[in-house]
C-alpha positions as a LaTeX table, in Angstrom:
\begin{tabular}{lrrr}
\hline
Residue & $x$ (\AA) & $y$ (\AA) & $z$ (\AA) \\
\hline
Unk1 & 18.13 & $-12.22$ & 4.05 \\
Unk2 & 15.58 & $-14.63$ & 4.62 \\
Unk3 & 14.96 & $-15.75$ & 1.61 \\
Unk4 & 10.98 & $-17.22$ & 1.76 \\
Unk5 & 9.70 & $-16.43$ & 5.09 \\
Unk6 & 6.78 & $-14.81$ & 5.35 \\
Unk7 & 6.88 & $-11.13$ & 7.57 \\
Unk8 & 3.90 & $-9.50$ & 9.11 \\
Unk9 & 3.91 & $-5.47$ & 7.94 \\
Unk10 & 4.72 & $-4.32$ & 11.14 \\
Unk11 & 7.66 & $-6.59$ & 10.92 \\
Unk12 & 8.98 & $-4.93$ & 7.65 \\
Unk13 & 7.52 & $-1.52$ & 9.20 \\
Unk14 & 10.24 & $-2.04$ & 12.11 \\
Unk15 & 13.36 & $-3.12$ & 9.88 \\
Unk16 & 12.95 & $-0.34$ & 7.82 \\
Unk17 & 12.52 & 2.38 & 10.23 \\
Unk18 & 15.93 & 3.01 & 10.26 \\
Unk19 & 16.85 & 2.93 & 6.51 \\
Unk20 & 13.46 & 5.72 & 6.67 \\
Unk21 & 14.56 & 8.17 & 8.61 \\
Unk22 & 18.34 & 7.99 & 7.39 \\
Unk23 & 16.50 & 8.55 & 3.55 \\
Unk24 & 14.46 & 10.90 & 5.09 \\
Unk25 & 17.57 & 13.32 & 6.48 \\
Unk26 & 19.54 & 12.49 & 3.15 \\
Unk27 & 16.68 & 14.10 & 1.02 \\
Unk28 & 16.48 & 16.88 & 3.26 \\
Unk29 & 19.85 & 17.51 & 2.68 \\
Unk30 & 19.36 & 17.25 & $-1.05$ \\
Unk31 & 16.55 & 19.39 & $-1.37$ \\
Unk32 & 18.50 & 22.25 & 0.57 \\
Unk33 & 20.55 & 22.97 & $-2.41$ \\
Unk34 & 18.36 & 22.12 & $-5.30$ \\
Unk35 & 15.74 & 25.01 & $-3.44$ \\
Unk36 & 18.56 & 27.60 & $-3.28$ \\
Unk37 & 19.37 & 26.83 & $-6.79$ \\
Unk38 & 15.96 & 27.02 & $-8.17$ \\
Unk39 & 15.31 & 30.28 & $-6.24$ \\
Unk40 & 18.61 & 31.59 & $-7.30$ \\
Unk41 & 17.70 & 31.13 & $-11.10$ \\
Unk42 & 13.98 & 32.44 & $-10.95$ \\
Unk43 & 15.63 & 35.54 & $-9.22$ \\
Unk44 & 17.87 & 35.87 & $-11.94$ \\
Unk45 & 15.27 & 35.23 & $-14.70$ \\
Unk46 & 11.58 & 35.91 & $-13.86$ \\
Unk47 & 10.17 & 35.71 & $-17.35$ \\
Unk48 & 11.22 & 32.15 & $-18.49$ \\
Unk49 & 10.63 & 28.49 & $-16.66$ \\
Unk50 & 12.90 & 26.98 & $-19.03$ \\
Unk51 & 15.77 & 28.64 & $-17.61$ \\
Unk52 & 14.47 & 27.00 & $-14.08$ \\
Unk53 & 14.12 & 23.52 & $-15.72$ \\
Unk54 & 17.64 & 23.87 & $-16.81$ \\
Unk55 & 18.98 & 24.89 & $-13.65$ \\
Unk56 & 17.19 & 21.50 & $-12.11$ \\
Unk57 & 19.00 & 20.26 & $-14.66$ \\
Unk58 & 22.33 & 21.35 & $-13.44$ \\
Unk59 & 21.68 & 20.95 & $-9.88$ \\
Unk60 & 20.81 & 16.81 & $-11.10$ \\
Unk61 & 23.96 & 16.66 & $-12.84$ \\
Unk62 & 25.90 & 18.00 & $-10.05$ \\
Unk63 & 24.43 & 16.06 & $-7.67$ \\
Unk64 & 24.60 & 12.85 & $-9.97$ \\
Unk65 & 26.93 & 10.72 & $-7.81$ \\
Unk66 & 25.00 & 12.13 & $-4.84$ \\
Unk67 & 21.46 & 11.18 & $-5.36$ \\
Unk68 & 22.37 & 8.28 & $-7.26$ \\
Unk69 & 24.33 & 6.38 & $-4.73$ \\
Unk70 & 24.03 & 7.63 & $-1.23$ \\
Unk71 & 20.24 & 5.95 & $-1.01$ \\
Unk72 & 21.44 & 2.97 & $-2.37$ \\
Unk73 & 24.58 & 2.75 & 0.12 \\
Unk74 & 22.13 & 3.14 & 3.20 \\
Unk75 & 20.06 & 0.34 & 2.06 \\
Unk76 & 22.84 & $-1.94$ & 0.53 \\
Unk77 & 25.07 & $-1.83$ & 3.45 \\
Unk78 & 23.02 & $-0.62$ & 6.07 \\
Unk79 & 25.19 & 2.12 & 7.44 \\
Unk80 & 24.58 & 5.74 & 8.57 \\
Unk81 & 24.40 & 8.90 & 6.27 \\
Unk82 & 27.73 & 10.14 & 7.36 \\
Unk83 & 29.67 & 6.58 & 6.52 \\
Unk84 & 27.42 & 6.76 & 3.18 \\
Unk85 & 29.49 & 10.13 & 2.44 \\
Unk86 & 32.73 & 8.52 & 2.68 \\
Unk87 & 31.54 & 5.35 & 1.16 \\
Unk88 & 30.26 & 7.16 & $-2.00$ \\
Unk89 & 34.07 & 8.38 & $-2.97$ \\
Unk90 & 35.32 & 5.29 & $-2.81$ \\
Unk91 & 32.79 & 4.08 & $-5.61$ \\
Unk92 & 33.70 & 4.75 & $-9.35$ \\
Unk93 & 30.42 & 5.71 & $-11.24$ \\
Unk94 & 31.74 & 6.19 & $-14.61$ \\
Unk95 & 32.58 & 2.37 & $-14.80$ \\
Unk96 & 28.34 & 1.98 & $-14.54$ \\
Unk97 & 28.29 & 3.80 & $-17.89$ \\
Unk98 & 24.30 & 1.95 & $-18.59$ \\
Unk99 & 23.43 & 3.43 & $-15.45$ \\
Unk100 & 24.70 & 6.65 & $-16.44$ \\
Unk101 & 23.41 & 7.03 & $-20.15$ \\
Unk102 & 19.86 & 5.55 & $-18.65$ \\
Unk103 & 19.87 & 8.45 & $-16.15$ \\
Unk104 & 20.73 & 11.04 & $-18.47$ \\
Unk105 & 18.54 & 10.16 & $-20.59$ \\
Unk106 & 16.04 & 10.24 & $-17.67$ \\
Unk107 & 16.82 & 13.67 & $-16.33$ \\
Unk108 & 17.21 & 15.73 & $-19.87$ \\
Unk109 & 15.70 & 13.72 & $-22.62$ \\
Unk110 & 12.87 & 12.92 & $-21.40$ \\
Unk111 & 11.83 & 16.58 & $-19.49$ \\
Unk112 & 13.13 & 17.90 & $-22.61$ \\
Unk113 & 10.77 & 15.66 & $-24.75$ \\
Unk114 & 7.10 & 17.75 & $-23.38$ \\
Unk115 & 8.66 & 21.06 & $-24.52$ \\
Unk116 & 8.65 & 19.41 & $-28.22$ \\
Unk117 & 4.77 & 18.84 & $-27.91$ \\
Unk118 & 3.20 & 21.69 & $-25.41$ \\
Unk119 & $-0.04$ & 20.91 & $-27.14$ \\
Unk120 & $-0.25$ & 17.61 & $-25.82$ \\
Unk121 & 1.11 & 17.95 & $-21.78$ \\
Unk122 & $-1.06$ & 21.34 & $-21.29$ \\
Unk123 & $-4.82$ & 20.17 & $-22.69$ \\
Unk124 & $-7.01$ & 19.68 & $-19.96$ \\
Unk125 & $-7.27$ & 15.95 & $-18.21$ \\
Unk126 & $-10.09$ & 14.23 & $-20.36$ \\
Unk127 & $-10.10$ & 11.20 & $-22.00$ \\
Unk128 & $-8.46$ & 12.16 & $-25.21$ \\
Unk129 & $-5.14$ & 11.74 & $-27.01$ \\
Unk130 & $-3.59$ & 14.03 & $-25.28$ \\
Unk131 & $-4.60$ & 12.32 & $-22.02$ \\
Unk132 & $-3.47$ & 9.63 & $-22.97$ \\
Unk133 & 0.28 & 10.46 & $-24.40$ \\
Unk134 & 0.51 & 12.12 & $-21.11$ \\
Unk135 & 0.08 & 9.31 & $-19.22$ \\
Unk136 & 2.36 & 7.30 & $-21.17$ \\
Unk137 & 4.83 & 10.03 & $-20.55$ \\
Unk138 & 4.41 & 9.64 & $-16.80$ \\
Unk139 & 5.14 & 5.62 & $-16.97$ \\
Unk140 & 7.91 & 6.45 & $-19.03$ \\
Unk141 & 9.46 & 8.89 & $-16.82$ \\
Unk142 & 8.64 & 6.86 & $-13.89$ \\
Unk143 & 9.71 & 3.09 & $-14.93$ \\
Unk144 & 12.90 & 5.20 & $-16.16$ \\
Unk145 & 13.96 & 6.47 & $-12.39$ \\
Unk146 & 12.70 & 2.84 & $-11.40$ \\
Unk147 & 15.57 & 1.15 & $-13.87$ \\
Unk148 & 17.95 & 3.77 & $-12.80$ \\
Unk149 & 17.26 & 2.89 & $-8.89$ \\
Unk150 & 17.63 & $-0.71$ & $-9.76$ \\
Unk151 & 20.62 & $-0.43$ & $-11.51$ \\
Unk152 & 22.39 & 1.54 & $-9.06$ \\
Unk153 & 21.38 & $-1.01$ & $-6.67$ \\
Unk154 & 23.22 & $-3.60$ & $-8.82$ \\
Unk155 & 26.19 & $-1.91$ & $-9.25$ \\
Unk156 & 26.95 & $-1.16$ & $-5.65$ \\
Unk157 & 26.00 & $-4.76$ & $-5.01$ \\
Unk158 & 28.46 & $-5.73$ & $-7.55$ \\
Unk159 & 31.56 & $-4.50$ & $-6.10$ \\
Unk160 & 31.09 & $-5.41$ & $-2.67$ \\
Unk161 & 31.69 & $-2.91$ & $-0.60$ \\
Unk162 & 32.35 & $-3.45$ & 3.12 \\
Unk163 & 30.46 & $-0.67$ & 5.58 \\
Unk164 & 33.63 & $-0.62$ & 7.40 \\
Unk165 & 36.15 & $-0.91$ & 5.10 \\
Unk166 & 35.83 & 3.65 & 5.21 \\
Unk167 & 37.64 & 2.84 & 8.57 \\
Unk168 & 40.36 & 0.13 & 8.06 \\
Unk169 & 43.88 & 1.55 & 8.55 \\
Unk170 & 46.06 & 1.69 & 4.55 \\
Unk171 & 47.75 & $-1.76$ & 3.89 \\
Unk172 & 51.54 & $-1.41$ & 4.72 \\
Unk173 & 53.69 & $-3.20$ & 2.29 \\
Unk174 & 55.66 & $-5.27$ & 4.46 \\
Unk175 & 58.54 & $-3.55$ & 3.76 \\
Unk176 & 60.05 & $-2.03$ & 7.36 \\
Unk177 & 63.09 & 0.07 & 6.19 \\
\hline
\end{tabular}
């Protein structure tokens, strides 16, 4: 808000305590589910992981809307977790269609894209090819929930959402009788 003035790291330390520890309980509250759900589908099926990576898969999905806009909310509008919750239905994320498509693409192409070269991801770490494709891999996946953060960011920026507009009382019409 500032724009070019200088702050100390204790200064940014203090401003963002609060947007920390609202994250913080948000992710808490994320993981909760995505546990039971993981636990739930290695219970059902001991022998494979692939039937846990798709069930992270599901929970993602699922939790699209969720993980993809309730940490942006917070920080965007600076309000608690609970007004986040009723903020969040108020925004439309299939009009972000990039945003979707880019984190799609991050959750199950990507993931997807090691079990097409196991040879590669499970050598051991030396400086070698397969080294180095799994490092690339990394950046990819990385930069890719980077963009998607970003983007998100944009879009709730975009449509200028008021922190207190959850609690404004429905327009009347005008019309008395």
């Amino acid at each position: 808000l500032e724009q070019n003035r200088r702050q100390s790291l204790a200064d940014l330390f203090r401003a963002g305590k609060g947007f920390f520890w609202r994250l913080i309980r948000f992710h808490i509250l994320c993981a909760l589910p995505m546990i039971f759900f993981v636990w739930l589908t290695m219970t059902i099926d001991k022998t494979s992981s692939s039937s846990t990576r798709i069930g992270i898969t599901l929970i993602q999905l699922l939790l699209a809307k969720l993980t993809l806009l309730i940490p942006v909310i917070i920080i965007v509008l600076d309000c608690s977790l609970s007004k986040s919750f009723g903020l969040m239905w108020k925004v439309k994320l299939l009009k972000a269609k990039p945003l979707l498509i880019i984190f799609l693409v991050q959750i199950i192409a990507l993931p997807y894209l090691s079990k097409l070269f196991p040879g590669f991801f499970g050598a051991p770490p030396a400086i070698s090819i397969s080294f180095a494709f799994t490092v690339l891999y990394s950046l990819a996946l990385h930069t890719l929930a980077l963009m998607v953060q970003l983007m998100a960011l944009r879009f709730v920026i975009s449509l200028g959402i008021d922190c207190n507009e959850l609690y404004k009382p429905p327009e009347s019409s005008g019309d008395s009788g």
